[in-house]
mmCIF file of C-alpha atoms and ligand atoms in Angstrom:
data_model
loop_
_atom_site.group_PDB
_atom_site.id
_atom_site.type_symbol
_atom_site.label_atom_id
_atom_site.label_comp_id
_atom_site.label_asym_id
_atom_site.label_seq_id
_atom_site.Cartn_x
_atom_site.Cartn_y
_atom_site.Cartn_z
ATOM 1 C CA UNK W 8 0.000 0.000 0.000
ATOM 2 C CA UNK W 9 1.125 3.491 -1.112
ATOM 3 C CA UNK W 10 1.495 6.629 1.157
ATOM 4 C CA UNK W 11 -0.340 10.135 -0.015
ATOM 5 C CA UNK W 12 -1.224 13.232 1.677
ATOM 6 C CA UNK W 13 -4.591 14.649 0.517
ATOM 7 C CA UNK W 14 -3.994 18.316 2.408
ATOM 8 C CA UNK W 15 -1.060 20.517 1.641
ATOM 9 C CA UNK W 16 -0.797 24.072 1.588
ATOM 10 C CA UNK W 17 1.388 26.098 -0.626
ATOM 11 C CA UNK W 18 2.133 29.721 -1.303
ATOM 12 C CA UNK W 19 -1.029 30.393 -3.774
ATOM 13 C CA UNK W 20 -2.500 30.467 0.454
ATOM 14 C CA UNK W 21 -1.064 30.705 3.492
ATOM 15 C CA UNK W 22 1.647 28.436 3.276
ATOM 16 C CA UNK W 23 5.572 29.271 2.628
ATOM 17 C CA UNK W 24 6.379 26.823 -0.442
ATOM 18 C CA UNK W 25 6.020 27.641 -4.215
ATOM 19 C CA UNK W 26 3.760 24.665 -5.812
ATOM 20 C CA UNK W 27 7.009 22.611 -7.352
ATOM 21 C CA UNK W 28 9.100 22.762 -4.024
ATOM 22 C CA UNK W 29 6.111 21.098 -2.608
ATOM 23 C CA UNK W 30 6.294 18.281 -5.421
ATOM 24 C CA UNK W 31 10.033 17.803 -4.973
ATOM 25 C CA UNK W 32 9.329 17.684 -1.211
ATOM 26 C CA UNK W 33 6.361 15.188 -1.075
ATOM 27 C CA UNK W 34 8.561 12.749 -3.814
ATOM 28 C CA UNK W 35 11.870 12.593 -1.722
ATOM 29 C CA UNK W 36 9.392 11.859 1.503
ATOM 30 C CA UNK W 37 8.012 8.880 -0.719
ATOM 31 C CA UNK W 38 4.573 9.838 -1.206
ATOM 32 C CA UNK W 39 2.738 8.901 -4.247
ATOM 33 C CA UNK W 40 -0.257 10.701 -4.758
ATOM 34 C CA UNK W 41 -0.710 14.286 -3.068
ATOM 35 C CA UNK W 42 -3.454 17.140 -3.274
ATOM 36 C CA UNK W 43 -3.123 20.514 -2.951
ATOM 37 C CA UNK W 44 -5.716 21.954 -0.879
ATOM 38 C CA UNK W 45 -4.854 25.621 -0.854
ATOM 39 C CA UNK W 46 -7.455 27.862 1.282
ATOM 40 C CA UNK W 47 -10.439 28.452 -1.801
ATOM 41 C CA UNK W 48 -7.845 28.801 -4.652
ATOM 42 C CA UNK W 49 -6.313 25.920 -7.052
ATOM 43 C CA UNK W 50 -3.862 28.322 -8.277
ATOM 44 C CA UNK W 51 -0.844 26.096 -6.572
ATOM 45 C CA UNK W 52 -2.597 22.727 -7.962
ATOM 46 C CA UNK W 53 -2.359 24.253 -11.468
ATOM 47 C CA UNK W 54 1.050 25.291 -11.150
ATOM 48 C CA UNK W 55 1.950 22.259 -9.492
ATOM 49 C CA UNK W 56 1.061 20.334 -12.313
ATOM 50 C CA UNK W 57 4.398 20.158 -14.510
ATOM 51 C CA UNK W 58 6.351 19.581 -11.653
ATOM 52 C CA UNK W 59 4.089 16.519 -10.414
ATOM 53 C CA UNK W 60 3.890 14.519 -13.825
ATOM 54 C CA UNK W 61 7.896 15.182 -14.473
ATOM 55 C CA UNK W 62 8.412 13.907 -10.757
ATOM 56 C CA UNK W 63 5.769 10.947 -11.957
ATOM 57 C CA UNK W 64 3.377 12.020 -8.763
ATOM 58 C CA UNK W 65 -0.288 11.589 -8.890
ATOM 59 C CA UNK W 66 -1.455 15.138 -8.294
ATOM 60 C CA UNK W 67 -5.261 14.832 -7.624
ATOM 61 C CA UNK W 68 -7.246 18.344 -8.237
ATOM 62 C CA UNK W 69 -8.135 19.616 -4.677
ATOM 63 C CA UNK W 70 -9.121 22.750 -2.649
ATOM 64 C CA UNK W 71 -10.071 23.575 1.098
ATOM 65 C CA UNK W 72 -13.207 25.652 1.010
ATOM 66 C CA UNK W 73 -13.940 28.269 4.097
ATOM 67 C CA UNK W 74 -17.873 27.560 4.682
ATOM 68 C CA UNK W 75 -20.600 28.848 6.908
ATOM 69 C CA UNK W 76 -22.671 26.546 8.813
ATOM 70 C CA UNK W 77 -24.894 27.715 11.583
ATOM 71 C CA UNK W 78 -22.718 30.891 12.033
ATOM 72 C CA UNK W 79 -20.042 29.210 12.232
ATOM 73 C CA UNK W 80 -16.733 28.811 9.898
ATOM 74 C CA UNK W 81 -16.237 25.444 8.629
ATOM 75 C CA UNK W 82 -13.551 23.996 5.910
ATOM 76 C CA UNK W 83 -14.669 21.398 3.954
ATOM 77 C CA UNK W 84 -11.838 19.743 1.430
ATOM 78 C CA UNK W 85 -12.940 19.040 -2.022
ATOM 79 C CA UNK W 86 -11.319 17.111 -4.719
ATOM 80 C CA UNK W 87 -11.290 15.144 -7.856
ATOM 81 C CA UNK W 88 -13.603 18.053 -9.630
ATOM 82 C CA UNK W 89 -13.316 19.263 -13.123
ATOM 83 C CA UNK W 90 -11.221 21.976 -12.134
ATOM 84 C CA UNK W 91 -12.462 23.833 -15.248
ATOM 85 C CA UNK W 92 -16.173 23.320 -14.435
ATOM 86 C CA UNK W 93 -17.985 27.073 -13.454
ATOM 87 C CA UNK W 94 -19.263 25.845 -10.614
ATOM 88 C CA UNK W 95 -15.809 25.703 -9.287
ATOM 89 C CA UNK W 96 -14.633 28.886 -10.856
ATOM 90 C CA UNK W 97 -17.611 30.723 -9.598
ATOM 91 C CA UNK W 98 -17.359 29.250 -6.287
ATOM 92 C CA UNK W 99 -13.430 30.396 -6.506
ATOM 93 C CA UNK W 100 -13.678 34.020 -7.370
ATOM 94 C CA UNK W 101 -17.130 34.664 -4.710
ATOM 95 C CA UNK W 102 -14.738 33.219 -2.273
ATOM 96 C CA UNK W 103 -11.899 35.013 -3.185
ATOM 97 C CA UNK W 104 -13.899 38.435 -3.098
ATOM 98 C CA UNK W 105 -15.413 36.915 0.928
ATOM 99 C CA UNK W 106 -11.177 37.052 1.638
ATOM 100 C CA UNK W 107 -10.854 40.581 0.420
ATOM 101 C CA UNK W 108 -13.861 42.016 2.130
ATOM 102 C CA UNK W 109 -13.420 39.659 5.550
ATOM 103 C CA UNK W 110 -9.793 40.853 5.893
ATOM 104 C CA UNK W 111 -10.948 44.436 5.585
ATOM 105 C CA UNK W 112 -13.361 44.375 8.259
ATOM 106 C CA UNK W 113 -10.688 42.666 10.028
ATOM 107 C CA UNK W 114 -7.417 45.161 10.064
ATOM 108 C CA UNK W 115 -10.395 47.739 10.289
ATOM 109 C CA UNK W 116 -11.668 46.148 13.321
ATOM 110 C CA UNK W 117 -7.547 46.152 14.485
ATOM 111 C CA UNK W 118 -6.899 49.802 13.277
ATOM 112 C CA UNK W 119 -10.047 50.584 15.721
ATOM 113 C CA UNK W 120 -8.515 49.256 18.709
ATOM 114 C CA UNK W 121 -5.562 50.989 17.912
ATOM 115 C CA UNK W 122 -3.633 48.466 16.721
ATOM 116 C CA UNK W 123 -1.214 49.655 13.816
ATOM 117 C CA UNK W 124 -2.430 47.711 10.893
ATOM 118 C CA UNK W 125 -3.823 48.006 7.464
ATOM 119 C CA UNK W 126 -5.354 46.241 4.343
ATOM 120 C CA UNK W 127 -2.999 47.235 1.884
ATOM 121 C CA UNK W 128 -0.153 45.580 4.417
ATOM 122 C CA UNK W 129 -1.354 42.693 4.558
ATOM 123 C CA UNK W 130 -2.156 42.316 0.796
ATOM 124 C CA UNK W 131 1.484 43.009 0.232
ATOM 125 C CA UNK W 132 2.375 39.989 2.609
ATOM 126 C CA UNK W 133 -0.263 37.881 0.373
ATOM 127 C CA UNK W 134 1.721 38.961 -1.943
ATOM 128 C CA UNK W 135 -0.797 37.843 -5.048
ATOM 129 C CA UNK W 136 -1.872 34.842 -2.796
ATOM 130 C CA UNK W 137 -5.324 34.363 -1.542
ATOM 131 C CA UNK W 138 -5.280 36.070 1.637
ATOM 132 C CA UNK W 139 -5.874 35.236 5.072
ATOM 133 C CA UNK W 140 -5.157 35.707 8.205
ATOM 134 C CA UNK W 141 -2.003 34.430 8.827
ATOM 135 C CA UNK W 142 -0.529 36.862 6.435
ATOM 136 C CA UNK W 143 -2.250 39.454 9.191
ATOM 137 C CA UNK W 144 -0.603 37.169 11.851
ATOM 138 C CA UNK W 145 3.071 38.041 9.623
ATOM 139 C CA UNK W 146 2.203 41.942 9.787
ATOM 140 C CA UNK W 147 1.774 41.838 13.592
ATOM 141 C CA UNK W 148 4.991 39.955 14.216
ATOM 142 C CA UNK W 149 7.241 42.066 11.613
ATOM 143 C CA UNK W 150 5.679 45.029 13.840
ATOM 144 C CA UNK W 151 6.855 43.724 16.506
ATOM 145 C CA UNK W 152 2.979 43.641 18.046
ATOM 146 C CA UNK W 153 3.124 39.971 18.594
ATOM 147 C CA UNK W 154 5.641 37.508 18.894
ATOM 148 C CA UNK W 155 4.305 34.480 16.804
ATOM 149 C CA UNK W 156 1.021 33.508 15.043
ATOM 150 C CA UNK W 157 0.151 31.710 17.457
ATOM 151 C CA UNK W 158 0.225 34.719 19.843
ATOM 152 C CA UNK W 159 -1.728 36.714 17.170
ATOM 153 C CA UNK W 160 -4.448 33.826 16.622
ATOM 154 C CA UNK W 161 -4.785 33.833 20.572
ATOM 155 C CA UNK W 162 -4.780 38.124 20.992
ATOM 156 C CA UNK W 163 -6.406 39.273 17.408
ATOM 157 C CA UNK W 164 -7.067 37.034 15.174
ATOM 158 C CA UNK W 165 -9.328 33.597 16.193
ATOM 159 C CA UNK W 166 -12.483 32.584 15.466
ATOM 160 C CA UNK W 167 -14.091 33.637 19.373
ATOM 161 C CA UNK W 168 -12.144 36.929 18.296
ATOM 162 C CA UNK W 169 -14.290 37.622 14.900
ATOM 163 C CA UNK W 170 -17.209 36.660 16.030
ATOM 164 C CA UNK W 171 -19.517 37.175 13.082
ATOM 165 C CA UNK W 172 -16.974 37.445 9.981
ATOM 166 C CA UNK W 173 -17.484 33.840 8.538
ATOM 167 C CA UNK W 174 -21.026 35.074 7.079
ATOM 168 C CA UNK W 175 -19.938 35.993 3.515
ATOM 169 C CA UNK W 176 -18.329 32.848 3.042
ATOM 170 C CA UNK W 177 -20.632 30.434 0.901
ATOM 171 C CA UNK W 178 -22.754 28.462 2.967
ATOM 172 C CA UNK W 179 -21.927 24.178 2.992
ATOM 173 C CA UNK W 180 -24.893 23.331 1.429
ATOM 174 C CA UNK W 181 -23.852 25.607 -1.458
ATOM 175 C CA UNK W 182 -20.626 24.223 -1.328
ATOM 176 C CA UNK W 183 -21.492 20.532 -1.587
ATOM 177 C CA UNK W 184 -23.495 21.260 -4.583
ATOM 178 C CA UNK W 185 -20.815 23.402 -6.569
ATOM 179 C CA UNK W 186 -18.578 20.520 -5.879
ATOM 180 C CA UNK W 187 -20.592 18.037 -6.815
ATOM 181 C CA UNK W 188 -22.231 19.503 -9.916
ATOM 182 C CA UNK W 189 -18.190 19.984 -11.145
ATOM 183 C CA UNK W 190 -18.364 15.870 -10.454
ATOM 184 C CA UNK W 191 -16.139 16.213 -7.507
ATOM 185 C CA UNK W 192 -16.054 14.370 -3.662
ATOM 186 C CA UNK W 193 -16.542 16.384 -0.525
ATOM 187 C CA UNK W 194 -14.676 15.589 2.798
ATOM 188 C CA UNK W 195 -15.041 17.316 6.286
ATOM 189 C CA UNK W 196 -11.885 18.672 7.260
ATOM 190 C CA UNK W 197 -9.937 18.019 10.584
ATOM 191 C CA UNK W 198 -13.911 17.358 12.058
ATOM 192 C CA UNK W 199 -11.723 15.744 15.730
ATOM 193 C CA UNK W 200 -10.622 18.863 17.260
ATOM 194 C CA UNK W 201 -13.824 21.002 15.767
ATOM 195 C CA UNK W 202 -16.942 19.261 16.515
ATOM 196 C CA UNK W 203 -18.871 17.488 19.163
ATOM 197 C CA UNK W 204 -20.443 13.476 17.726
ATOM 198 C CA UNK W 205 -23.437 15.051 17.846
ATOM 199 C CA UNK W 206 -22.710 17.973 14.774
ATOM 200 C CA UNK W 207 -20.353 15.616 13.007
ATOM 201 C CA UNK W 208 -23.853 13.749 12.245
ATOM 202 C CA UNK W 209 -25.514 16.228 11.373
ATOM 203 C CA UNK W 210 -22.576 17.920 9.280
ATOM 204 C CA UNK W 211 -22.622 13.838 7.666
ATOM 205 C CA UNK W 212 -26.562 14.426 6.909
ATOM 206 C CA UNK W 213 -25.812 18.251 5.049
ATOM 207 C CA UNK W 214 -24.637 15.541 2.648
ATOM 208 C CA UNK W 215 -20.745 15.166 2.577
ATOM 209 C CA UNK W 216 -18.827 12.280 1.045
ATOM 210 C CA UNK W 217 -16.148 11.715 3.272
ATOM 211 C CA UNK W 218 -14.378 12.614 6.624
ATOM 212 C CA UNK W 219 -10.818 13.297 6.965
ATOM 213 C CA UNK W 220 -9.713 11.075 9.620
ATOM 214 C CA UNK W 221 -6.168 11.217 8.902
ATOM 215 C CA UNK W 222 -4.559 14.855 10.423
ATOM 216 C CA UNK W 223 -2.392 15.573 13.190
ATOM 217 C CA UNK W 224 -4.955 16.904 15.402
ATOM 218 C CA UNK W 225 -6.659 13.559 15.919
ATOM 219 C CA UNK W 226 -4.516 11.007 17.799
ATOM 220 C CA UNK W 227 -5.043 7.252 17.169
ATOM 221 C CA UNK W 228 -8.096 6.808 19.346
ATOM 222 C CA UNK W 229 -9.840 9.791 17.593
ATOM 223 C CA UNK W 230 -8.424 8.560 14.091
ATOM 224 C CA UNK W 231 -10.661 5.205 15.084
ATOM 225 C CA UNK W 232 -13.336 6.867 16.198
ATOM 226 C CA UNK W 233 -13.682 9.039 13.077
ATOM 227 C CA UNK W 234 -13.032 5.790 10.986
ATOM 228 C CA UNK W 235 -15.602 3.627 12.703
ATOM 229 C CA UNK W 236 -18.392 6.792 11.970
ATOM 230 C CA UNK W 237 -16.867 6.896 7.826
ATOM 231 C CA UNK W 238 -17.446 3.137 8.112
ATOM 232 C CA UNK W 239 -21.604 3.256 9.643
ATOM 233 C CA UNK W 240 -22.167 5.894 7.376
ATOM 234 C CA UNK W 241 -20.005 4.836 3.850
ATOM 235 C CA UNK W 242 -18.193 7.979 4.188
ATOM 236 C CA UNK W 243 -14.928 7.960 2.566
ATOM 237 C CA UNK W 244 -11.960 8.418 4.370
ATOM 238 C CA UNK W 245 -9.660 11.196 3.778
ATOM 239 C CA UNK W 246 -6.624 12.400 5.387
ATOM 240 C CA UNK W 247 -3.212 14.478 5.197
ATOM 241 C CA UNK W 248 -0.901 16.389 6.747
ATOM 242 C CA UNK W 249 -1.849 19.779 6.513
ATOM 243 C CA UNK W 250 1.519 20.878 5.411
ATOM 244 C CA UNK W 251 1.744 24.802 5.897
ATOM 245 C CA UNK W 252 5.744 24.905 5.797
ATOM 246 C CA UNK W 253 5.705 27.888 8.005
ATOM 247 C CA UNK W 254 3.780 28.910 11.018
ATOM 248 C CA UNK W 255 2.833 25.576 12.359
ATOM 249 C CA UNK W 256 4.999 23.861 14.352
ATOM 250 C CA UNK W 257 2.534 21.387 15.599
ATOM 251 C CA UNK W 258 1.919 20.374 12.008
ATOM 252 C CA UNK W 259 4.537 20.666 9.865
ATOM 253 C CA UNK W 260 6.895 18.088 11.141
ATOM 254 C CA UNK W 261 4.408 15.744 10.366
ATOM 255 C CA UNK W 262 4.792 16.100 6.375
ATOM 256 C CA UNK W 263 5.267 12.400 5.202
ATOM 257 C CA UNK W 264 4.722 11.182 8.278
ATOM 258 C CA UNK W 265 1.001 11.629 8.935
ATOM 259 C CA UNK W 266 0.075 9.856 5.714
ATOM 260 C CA UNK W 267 -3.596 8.118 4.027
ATOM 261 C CA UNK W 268 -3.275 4.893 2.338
ATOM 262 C CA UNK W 269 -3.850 5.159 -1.623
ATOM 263 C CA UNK W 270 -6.493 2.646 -1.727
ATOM 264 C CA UNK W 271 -8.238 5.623 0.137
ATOM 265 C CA UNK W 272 -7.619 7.946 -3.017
ATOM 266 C CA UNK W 273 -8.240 4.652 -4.904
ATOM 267 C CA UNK W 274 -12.487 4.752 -3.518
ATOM 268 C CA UNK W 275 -12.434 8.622 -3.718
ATOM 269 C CA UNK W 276 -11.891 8.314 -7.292
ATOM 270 C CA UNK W 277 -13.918 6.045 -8.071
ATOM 271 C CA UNK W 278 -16.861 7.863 -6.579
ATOM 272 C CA UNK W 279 -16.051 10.949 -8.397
ATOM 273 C CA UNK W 280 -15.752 8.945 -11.733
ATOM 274 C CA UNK W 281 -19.309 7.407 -11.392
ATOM 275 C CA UNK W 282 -20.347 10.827 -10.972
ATOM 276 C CA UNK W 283 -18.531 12.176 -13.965
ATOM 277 C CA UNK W 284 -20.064 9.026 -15.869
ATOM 278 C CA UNK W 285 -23.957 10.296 -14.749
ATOM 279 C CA UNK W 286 -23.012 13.715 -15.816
ATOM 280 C CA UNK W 287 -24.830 14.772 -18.403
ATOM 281 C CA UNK W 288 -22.726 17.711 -19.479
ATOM 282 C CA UNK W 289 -19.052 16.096 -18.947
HETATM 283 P P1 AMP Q 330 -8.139 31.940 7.164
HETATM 284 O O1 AMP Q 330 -7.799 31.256 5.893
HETATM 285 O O2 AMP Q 330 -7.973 33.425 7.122
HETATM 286 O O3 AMP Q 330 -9.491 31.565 7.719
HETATM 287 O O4 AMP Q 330 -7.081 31.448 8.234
HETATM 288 C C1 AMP Q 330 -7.057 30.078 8.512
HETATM 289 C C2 AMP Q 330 -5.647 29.603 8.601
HETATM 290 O O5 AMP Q 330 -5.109 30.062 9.821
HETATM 291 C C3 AMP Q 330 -5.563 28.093 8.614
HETATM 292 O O6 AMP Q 330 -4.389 27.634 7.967
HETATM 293 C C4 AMP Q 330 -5.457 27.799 10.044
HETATM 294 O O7 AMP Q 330 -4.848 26.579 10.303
HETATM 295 C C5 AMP Q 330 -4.603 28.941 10.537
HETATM 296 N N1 AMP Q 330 -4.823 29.071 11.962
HETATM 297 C C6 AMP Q 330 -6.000 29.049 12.593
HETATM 298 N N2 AMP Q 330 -5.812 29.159 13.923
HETATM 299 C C7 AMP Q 330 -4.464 29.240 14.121
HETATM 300 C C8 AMP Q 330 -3.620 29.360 15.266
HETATM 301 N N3 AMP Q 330 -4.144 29.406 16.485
HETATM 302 N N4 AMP Q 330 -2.290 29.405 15.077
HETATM 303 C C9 AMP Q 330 -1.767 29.331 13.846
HETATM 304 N N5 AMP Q 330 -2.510 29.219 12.717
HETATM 305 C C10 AMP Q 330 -3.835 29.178 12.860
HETATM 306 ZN ZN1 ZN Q 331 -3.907 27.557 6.188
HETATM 307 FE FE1 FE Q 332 -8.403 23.929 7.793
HETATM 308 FE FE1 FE Q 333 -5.614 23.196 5.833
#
């Protein structure tokens, strides 16, 4: 049985690697099929792509999508959609616009409490990437206002913190359908350290395909539990890393180590292939 790693961030988000240092990395650890699941962009996947079929990888199309769900922010991973398909681009450039406008509100929010921080900063650290906040998290600590993301997450920049600024972000339901209508498989991402038993059933009945049970935030008795609950419901399982390269220490080291089994991505493509085959339009 193979080794892949079905969530890895790369520069087109928040993490620090360009799209082909991220192939080279994931080959020398011995992985053989990877997704790129950049926050609500596939601009690393695309670029990835030369780099992956020289480096004879098995890149599988992939995203991590910022979602509301009862008023709260949720990321659901997609992949193995046509990455063409407008129901992904549309999805894409809404979500894109949610980033721009959220991380206004945000440094505005900041600026009000008199901390010394802008938009236009922070969309030079983004530097062309879809932003987020740990590009604010980078503009704190190069000011000298925090010491480490983690210290900004904690002070400025969490969820408890912004209470209210998931709600432009495209609701799940929305979400499952774009993905699905571009023939593509849903998966619930890192659902251990997020959500009681109680809302990962009902997140199961909004209609997801998988779980990700693999990802250093579960340990092995949460990895089973999550497995037994794919298993009662015929969920897939997914699972990765979550590969950031910068920012993460409890994560990164974890890069080919925290890995799914490819007959995993084996049964997610299969599912999205039987939907490509009822597809009238593909
Ligand atoms: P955003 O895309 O703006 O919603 O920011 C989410 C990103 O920030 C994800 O990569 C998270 O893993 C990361 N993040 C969330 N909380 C923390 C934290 N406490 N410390 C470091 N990174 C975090
Ligand atoms: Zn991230
Ligand atoms: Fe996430
Ligand atoms: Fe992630």
């Amino acid at each position: 049985m193979g080794k892949a790693d079905l969530h890895i961030h790369t520069n087109a988000s928040d993490g620090a690697f360009a799209p082909a240092d991220v192939v080279a990395k994931a080959k020398e650890k011995g992985l053989e099929s990877i997704s790129i699941t950049d926050h609500d962009t596939i601009a690393g996947y695309v670029k990835a792509g030369v780099a992956a079929k020289d480096a004879g990888l098995e890149l599988i199309p992939g995203v991590e999508l910022s979602c509301s769900w009862r008023d709260r922010e949720i990321h659901l991973l997609a992949y193995a959609f046509d990455p063409e398909h407008p129901a992904i681009t549309g999805l894409l450039a809404r979500q894109r616009k949610a980033r721009i406008l959220r991380m206004k509100r945000i440094t505005e929010k900041l600026a009000k409490e008199g901390i010394d921080i802008n938009y236009d900063e922070v969309a030079a650290e983004a530097n062309g990437a879809n932003i987020g906040r740990p590009h604010a998290a980078r503009v704190l600590i190069s000011k000298g206002v925090v010491a480490s993301v983690q210290e900004a997450f904690i002070r400025y920049l969490s969820n408890e913190k912004l209470t209210g600024d998931a709600i432009e972000f495209v609701s799940l339901s929305e979400a499952i359908e774009a993905v699905r209508a571009a023939c593509g498989v849903t998966s619930l991402a890192h659902p251990g350290a997020m959500y009681t038993a109680a809302e990962i059933d009902a997140l199961t009945r909004e209609g997801i395909d998988g779980i990700e049970t693999i990802h250093p935030s579960h340990n092995f008795s949460m990895q089973r539990l999550l497995a037994r609950h794919a298993e009662k419901q015929e969920l897939l399982c997914t699972g990765g890393s979550d590969f950031h390269g910068v920012g993460k220490p409890d994560y990164d080291p974890f890069f080919g180590i925290v890995t799914l089994g490819t007959q995993h991505v084996a049964s997610l493509k299969q599912l999205a292939q039987r939907r490509r085959a009822l597809s009238p339009e593909l």
